[in-house]
Amino acid sequence: MTVRVRFAPSPTGLLHVGNARVALVNWLFAHARGGAFLLRLDDTDTERGTDAFAQAIEDDLHWLGIGWDAFARQSDRTDRYRDAFERLRAAGRLYACYETPEELEFKRRRQMARGEPPRYDRAGLSMTEAERERYRAAGHEPYWRFLLEDGDIAWTDLIRGPVHFEGRHLSDPVLFRADGRPLYTLCSVVDDIDLGITHVIRGEDHVANTAVQLQLAAALGADPGAFAFAHMPLLADVSGAPLSKRLGSLSLRQLRDEGIEPMALAGLLARIGTPDPVEAVDRLEDLLPGFDLARFGRATPRFDRDELGRLNAALLQRMPYEAVEDRLTALGMDDFGARLWLAVRANISTLAEAGDWYRICRGDLEIERQEEGFLAEAAKLLPDEPWDGETWAAWTARVRDATERRGRNLFRPLRLALTGREHGPEMSALLPEIGRTRALYRLVGRESAVAGGGVVVPLGRKKS
Ligand code: GLU
């Protein structure tokens, strides 16, 4: 059997980490089994769905490294849903209903007050022709419900294990609205059959849908046993509270804008909820070895934004210059250089933060000098260029001997004067990047440096 899975977002909002996790697990499952991954846009909700969200979903999946082998959108498939309507109706599995939302709400409340489960009472089914006629005469079009069968509905979920529902406890779902538009519950089954889906991997908010959809698949002539299901527990935040679907701060777009690398996010999403260690990866394929749906537990996994930040930093820390050169240039940091990158990559948590060190090493920096006498003395001992990784050690040894300063007293004022910061990358790597002219300006001030001779290079950005 060739595995075929689908990721089926509704274009009613931006993808967020919860949806991305479902997409990624589907992708990994398909790729681990040499199968196909389909993107299906569930765009039947024309009131809330937009083309802009549909485009954003595609862009965000690509950003995460997810491509698809096939694409479908429900708005292109209305004929198929019409056809399903005819077949279900002919089989006696669709019935017309006329209740308004208010009437349904009233019934629901009454059931709750009696301690009964809130199920549709099938009043539509037992309506007389005269009653129907009255509705029609008053201009009401019917909407359509699927008549569920009473029996057991059971499947072995690839994450939850054996799942069991009783048909008679479920409410007949509405499949078609009064204006004829089909609803998700139906479309999803028609698509899964037509597109040859073998495994439905989705959030556990769909468990009850699965019970209904198994009966629907059978009513449409498919073998419900042809589908395997895996329902993933929904993500919670660090406090255990559910992540709302439209939580903007955890949209892929927002995370990307905050400088999160896609492979840090993927590394986290592929592993939370499993006992396996979370790690940033270089490519999605690196997550394939050992991937197994059975590793996912039933407990609610917690999404920790700080953990994502740490993975991001760890990923940057091992990135080669070639992997970031174009992006640094796009961020306005041309001629960043491999040496500077190697010097700073362990000290940043997002790529954009490299800009701070770029400005320190390539730009003009106004630094308030402390301990000016000491700095002036140190400036006199600055070696001539060319500078390399040994220059810092050689220079500070001379300064130590001349001033009898040691340790922190020696290094701290120099670092502070040269970078404007208490902490940062190794000075031995930064100093050659800063260069003699800038170093001198920062140690004694531009005017004294120029007056003292030996500095004629105007400071600006170093160009290649
Ligand atoms: N459009 C549905 C959702 O976003 C798809 C659920 C499914 O995978 O069947 O929840």
JSON list of C-alpha atoms in Angstrom, two decimals, residues 13-16 20 53-66 68 251-254 256 262 265:
[
{"chain": "A", "resi": 13, "resn": "GLY", "atom": "CA", "xyz": [-6.35, 32.49, 9.51]},
{"chain": "A", "resi": 14, "resn": "LEU", "atom": "CA", "xyz": [-2.57, 32.22, 9.61]},
{"chain": "A", "resi": 15, "resn": "LEU", "atom": "CA", "xyz": [-0.92, 28.88, 10.31]},
{"chain": "A", "resi": 16, "resn": "HIS", "atom": "CA", "xyz": [0.17, 28.63, 13.87]},
{"chain": "A", "resi": 20, "resn": "ALA", "atom": "CA", "xyz": [2.32, 23.44, 11.64]},
{"chain": "A", "resi": 53, "resn": "PHE", "atom": "CA", "xyz": [-4.84, 33.40, 3.99]},
{"chain": "A", "resi": 54, "resn": "ALA", "atom": "CA", "xyz": [-4.65, 30.58, 1.43]},
{"chain": "A", "resi": 55, "resn": "GLN", "atom": "CA", "xyz": [-1.53, 32.16, -0.06]},
{"chain": "A", "resi": 56, "resn": "ALA", "atom": "CA", "xyz": [-0.06, 32.76, 3.38]},
{"chain": "A", "resi": 57, "resn": "ILE", "atom": "CA", "xyz": [-0.55, 29.09, 4.27]},
{"chain": "A", "resi": 58, "resn": "GLU", "atom": "CA", "xyz": [1.34, 28.00, 1.16]},
{"chain": "A", "resi": 59, "resn": "ASP", "atom": "CA", "xyz": [4.13, 30.50, 1.81]},
{"chain": "A", "resi": 60, "resn": "ASP", "atom": "CA", "xyz": [4.45, 29.52, 5.46]},
{"chain": "A", "resi": 61, "resn": "LEU", "atom": "CA", "xyz": [4.60, 25.80, 4.64]},
{"chain": "A", "resi": 62, "resn": "HIS", "atom": "CA", "xyz": [7.35, 26.48, 2.13]},
{"chain": "A", "resi": 63, "resn": "TRP", "atom": "CA", "xyz": [9.21, 28.52, 4.72]},
{"chain": "A", "resi": 64, "resn": "LEU", "atom": "CA", "xyz": [9.05, 25.51, 7.03]},
{"chain": "A", "resi": 65, "resn": "GLY", "atom": "CA", "xyz": [10.50, 23.36, 4.25]},
{"chain": "A", "resi": 66, "resn": "ILE", "atom": "CA", "xyz": [7.27, 21.54, 3.47]},
{"chain": "A", "resi": 68, "resn": "TRP", "atom": "CA", "xyz": [3.47, 18.86, -1.46]},
{"chain": "A", "resi": 251, "resn": "SER", "atom": "CA", "xyz": [1.72, 32.20, 14.02]},
{"chain": "A", "resi": 252, "resn": "LEU", "atom": "CA", "xyz": [4.55, 31.03, 11.78]},
{"chain": "A", "resi": 253, "resn": "ARG", "atom": "CA", "xyz": [4.65, 34.48, 10.29]},
{"chain": "A", "resi": 254, "resn": "GLN", "atom": "CA", "xyz": [5.18, 36.15, 13.61]},
{"chain": "A", "resi": 256, "resn": "ARG", "atom": "CA", "xyz": [9.63, 34.18, 11.33]},
{"chain": "A", "resi": 262, "resn": "PRO", "atom": "CA", "xyz": [12.43, 27.24, 10.31]},
{"chain": "A", "resi": 265, "resn": "LEU", "atom": "CA", "xyz": [10.82, 25.33, 14.86]}
]
